[in-house]
Short mmCIF file of C-alpha atoms and ligand atoms in Angstrom, two decimals:
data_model
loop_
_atom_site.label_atom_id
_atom_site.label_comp_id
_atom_site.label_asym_id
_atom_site.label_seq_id
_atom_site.Cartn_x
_atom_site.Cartn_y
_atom_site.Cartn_z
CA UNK A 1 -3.10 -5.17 -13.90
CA UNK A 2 -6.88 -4.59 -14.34
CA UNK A 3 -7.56 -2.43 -17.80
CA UNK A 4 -10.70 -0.67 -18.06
CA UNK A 5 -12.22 -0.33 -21.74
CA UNK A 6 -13.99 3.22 -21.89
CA UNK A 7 -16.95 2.67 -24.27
CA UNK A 8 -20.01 3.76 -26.11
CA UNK A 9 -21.31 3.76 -29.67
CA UNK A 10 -21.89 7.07 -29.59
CA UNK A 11 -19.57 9.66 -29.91
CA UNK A 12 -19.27 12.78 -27.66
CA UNK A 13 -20.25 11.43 -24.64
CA UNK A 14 -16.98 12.15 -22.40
CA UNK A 15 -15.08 9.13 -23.48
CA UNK A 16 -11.99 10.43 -23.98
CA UNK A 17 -12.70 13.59 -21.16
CA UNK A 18 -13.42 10.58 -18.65
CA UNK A 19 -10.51 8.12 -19.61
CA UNK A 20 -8.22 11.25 -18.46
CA UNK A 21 -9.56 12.47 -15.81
CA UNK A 22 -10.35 8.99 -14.26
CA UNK A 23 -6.69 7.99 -15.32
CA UNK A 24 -4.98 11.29 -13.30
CA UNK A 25 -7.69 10.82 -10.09
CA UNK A 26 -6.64 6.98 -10.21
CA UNK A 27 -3.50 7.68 -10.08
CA UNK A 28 -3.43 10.27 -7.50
CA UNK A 29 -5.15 7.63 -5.46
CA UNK A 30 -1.65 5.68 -5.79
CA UNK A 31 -2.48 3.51 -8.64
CA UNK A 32 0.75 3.57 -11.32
CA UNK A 33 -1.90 4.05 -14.13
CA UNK A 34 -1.49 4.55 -18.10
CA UNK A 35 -4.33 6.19 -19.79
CA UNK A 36 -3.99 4.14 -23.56
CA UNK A 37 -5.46 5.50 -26.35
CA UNK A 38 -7.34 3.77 -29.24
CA UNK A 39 -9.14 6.11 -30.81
CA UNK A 40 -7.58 7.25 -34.50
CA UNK A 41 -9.13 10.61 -34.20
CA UNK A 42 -6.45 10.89 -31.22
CA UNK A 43 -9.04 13.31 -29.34
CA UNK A 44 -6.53 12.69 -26.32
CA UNK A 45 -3.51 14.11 -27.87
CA UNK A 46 -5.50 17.27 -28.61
CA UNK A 47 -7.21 17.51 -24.95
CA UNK A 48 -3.24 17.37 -24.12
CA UNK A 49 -2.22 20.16 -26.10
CA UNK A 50 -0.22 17.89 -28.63
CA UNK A 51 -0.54 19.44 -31.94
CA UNK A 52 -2.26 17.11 -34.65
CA UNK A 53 -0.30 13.71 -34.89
CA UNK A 54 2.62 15.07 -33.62
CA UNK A 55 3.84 12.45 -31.14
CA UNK A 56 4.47 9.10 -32.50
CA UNK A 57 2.46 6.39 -30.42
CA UNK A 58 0.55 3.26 -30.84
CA UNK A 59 0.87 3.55 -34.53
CA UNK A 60 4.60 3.55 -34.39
CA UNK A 61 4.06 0.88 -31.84
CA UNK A 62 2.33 -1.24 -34.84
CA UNK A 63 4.46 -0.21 -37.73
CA UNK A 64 7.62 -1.52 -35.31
CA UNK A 65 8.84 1.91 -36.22
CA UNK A 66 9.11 2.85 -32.33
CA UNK A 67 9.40 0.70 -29.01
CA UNK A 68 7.16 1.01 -26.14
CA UNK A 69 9.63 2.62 -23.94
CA UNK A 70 9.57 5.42 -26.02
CA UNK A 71 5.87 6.03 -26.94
CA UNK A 72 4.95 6.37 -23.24
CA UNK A 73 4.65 10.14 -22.14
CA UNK A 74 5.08 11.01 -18.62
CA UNK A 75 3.43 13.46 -16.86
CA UNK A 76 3.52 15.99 -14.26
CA UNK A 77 1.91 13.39 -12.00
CA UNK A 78 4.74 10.43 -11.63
CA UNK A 79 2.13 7.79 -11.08
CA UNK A 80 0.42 8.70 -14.62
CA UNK A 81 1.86 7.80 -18.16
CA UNK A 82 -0.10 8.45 -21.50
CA UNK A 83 0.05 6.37 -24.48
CA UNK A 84 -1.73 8.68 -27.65
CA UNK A 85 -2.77 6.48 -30.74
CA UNK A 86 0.03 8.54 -32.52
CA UNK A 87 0.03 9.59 -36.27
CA UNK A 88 -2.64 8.47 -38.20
CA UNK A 89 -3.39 9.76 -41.48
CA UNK A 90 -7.16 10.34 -41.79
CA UNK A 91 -6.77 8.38 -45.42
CA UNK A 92 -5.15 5.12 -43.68
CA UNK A 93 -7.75 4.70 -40.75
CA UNK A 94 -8.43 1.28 -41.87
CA UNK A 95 -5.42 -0.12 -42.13
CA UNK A 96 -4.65 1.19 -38.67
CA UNK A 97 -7.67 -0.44 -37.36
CA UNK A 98 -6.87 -3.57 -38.61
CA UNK A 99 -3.34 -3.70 -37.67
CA UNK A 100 -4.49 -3.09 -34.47
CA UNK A 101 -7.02 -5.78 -33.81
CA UNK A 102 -4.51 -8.67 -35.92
CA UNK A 103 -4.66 -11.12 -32.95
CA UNK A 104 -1.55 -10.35 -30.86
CA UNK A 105 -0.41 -6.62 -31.17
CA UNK A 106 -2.10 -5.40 -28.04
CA UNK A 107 -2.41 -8.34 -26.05
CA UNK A 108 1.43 -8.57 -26.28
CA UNK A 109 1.48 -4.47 -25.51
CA UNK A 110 -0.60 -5.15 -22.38
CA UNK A 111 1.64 -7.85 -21.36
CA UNK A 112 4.91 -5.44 -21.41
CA UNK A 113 2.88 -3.20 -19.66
CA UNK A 114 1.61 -4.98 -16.71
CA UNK A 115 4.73 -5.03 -14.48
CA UNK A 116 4.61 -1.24 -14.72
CA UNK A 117 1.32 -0.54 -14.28
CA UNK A 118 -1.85 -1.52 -11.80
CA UNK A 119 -4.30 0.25 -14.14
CA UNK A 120 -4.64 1.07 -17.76
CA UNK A 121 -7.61 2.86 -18.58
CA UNK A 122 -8.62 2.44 -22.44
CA UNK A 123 -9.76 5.45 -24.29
CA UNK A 124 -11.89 3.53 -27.51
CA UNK A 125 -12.99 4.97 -30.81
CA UNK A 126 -16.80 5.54 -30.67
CA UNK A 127 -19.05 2.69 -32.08
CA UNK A 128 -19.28 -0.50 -31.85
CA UNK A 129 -16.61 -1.38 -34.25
CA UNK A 130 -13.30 -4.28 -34.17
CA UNK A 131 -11.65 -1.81 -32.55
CA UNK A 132 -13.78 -1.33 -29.70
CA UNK A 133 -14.47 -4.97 -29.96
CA UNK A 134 -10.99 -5.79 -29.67
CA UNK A 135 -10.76 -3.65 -26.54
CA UNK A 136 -13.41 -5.55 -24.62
CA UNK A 137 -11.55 -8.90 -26.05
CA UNK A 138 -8.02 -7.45 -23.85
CA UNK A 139 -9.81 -5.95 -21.00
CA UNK A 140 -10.41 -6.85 -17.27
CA UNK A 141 -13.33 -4.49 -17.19
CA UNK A 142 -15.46 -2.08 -19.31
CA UNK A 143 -16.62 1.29 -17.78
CA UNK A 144 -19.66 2.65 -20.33
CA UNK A 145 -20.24 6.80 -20.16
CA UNK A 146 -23.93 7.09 -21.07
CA UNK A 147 -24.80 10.95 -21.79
CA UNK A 148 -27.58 11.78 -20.12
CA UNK A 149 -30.08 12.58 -23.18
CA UNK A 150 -32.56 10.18 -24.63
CA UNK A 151 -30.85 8.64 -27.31
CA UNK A 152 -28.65 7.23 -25.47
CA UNK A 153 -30.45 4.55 -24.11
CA UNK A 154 -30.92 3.09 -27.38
CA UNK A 155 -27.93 2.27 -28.26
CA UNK A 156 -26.92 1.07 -24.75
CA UNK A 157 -28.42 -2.02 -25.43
CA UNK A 158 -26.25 -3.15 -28.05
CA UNK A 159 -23.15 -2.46 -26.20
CA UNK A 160 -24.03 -4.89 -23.40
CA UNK A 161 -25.08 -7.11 -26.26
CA UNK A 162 -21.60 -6.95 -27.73
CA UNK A 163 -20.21 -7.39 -24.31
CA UNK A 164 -21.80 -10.67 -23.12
CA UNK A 165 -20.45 -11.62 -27.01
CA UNK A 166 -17.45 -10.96 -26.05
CA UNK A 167 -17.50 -12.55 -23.13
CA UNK A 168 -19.07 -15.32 -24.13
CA UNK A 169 -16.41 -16.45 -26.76
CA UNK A 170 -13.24 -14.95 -26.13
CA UNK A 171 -13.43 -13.27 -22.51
CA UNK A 172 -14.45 -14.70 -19.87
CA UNK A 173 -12.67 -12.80 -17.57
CA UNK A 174 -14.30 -9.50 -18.80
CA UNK A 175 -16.56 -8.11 -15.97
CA UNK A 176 -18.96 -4.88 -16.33
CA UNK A 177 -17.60 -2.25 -13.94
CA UNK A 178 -20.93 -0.20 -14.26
CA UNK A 179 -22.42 2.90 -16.67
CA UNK A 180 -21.64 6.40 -15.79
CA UNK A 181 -24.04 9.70 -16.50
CA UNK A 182 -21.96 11.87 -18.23
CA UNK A 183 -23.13 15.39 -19.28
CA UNK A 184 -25.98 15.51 -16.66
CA UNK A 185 -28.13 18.43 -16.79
CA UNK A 186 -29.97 19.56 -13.45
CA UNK A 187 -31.45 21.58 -15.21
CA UNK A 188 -32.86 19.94 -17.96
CA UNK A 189 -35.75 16.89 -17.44
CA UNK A 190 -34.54 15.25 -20.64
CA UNK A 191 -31.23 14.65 -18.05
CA UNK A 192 -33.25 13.98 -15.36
CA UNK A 193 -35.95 11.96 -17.36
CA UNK A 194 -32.63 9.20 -18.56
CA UNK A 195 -30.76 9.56 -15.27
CA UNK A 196 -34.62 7.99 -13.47
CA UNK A 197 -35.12 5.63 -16.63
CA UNK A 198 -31.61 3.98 -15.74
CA UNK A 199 -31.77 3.77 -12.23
CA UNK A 200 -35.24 2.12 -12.68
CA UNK A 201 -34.39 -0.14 -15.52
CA UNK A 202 -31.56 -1.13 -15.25
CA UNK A 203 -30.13 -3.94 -12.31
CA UNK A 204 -29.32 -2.46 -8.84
CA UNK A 205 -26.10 -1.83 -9.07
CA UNK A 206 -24.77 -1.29 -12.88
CA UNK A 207 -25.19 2.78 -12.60
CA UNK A 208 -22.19 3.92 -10.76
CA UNK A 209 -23.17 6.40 -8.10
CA UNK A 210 -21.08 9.06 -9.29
CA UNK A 211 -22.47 11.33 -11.72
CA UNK A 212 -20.64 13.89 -14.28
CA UNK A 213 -22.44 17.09 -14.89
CA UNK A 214 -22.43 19.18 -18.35
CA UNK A 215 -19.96 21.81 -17.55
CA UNK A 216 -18.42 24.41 -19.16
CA UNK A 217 -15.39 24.60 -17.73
CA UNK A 218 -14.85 20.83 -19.84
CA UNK A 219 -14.83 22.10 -23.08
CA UNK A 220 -11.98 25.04 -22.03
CA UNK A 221 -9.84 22.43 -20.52
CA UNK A 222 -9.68 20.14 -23.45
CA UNK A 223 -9.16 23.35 -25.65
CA UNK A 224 -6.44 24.81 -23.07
CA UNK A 225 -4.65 20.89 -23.32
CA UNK A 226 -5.62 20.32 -19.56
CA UNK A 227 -7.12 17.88 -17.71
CA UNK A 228 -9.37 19.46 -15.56
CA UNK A 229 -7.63 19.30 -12.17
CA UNK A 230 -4.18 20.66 -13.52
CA UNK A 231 -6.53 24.09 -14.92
CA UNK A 232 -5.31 25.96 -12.20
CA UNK A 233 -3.04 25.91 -8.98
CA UNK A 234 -6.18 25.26 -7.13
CA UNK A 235 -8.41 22.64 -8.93
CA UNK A 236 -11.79 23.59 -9.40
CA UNK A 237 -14.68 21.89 -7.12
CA UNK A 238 -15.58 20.00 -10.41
CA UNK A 239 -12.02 17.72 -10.66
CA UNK A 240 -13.24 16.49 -7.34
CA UNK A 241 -16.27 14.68 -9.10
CA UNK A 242 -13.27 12.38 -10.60
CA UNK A 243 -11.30 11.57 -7.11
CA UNK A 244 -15.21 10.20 -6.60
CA UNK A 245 -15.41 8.49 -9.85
CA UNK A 246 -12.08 7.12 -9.15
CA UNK A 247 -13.37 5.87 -5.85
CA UNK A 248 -16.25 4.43 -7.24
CA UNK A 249 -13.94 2.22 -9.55
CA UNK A 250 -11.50 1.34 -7.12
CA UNK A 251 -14.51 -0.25 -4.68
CA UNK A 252 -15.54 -2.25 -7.83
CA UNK A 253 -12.42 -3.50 -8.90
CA UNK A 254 -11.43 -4.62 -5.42
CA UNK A 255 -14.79 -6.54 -3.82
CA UNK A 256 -14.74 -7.43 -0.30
CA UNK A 257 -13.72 -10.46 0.23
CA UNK A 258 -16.66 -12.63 1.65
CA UNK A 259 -15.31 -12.81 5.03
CA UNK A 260 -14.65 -9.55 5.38
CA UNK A 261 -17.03 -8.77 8.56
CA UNK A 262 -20.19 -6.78 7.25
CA UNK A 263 -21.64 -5.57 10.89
CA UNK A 264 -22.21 -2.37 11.65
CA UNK A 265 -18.88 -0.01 12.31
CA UNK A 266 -18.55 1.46 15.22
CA UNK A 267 -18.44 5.10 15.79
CA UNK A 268 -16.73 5.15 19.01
CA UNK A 269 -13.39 3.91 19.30
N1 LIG B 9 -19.38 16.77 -18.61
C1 LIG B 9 -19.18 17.54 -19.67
N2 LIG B 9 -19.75 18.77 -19.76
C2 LIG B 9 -19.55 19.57 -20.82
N3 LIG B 9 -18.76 19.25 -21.86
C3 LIG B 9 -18.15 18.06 -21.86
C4 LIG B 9 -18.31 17.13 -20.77
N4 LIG B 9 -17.58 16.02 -21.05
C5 LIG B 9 -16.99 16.23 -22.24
N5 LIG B 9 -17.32 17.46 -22.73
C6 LIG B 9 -16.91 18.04 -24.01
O1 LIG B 9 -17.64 17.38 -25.02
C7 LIG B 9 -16.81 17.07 -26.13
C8 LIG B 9 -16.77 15.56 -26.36
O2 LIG B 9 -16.19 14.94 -25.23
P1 LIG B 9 -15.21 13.70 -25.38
O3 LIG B 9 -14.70 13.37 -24.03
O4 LIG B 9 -14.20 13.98 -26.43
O5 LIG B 9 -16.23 12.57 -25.89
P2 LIG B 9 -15.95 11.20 -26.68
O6 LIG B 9 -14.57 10.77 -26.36
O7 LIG B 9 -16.99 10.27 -26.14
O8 LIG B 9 -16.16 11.49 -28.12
C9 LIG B 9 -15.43 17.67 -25.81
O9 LIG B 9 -15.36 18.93 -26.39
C10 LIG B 9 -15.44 17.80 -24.29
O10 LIG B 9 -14.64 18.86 -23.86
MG1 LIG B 10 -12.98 10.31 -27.64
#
């Protein structure tokens, strides 16, 4: 089971709206996927249409007040399951966060999870906190949204410090799947000014090819409780920007082997 940390420190970058959409396009793709939140503010619930900390999840998962079984929330797609972070009062935050990242609370989740799931994609709290921390610790990969405005490649720096931390000490296993644009602008040249600053920084490679624009139609799906390919009967061109994201993971997570034949493919058959 691979399980992709979603990350940033900074908050507002399509986290949470990526960790969804991703999760529904991976799993239309076939992949039995669970989109897993982290995140206290339980962002995901809301862009559900669950009404504040109504569903008991992780928390009740920590608390031993409710088993896994029960937590998990299907979906109109039978290949997708949620997991929201549950009820957390604002006031206990902390104690949340540390019950969650006491050594083996979600290691031992993941481990119930993994003959029921190829994928879990893991929607983390902004920052660079334990709790994202303790993500990186349990993942297989780490996917980092990067919003496409100049601050943001300030504090990208620190996250790939924290990973190769993480890596170094606890997991080894944990590989970078690659940053994605979110929130690009054609428009604007601050978007286009970051968007040419990565590709020319940064290792061939580490920017995934598919980009997520700034979009309205975002904003009214998280306020109608949608993701954005179940807004209408007929999804709107934009949902198809995730079926490429989802592609773009997929390739990563499964390299070609090294014998795999690399010639050129023949048109003709
Ligand atoms: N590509 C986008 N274009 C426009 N608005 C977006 C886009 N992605 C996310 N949003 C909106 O921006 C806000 C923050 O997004 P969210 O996914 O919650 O970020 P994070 O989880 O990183 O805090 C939400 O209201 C969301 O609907
Ligand atoms: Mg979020």
């Amino acid at each position: 089971m691979y399980v992709i940390a979603v990350a940033s420190q900074k908050g507002g970058v399509g986290k949470t709206t990526i960790s969804l959409n991703l999760g529904l396009a991976l799993a239309r793709a076939g992949n039995r996927a669970l989109v897993l939140e982290l995140d206290a503010q339980g962002s995901l619930g809301l862009s559900l249409g669950l009404a504040d900390r109504a569903r008991p999840g992780v928390a009740e998962l920590l608390t031993g007040a409710e088993r896994l079984e029960s937590v998990l929330l299907r979906t109109r797609d039978p290949q997708l399951q949620v997991l929201t972070v549950g009820r957390v009062d604002p006031t206990t935050v902390a104690g949340f966060e540390d019950a969650l990242t006491r050594a083996p609370v979600l290691p031992s989740v993941l481990a119930r999870l993994a003959p029921d799931f190829d994928l879990v994609v893991v929607d983390c709290p902004a920052g660079l906190g334990k709790v994202t921390t303790r993500a990186l610790e349990v993942a297989t990969h780490a996917l980092l949204p990067l919003q496409a405005e100049p601050l943001a490649l300030r504090s990208v720096g620190q996250l790939l410090a924290v990973i190769d931390r993480v890596r170094a000490e606890t997991n080894p296993r944990l590989s970078m799947l690659g940053m994605v644009l979110s929130m690009f602008d054609r428009q604007a040249s601050a978007s286009l000014d970051v968007a040419e600053t990565l590709w020319t920084r940064f290792p061939d490679g580490i920017i995934l090819d598919t980009v997520i624009p700034r979009d309205e139609a975002f904003l009214e799906a998280s306020l109608r409780g949608a993701p954005l390919l179940l807004m209408q009967k007929r999804p709107p061109p934009l949902a198809r920007v995730f079926d490429q994201l989802a592609n773009d993971v997929l390739v990563r997570l499964e390299p070609t082997s090294p014998d795999d034949d690399d010639g050129p493919i023949s048109l003709l058959l």
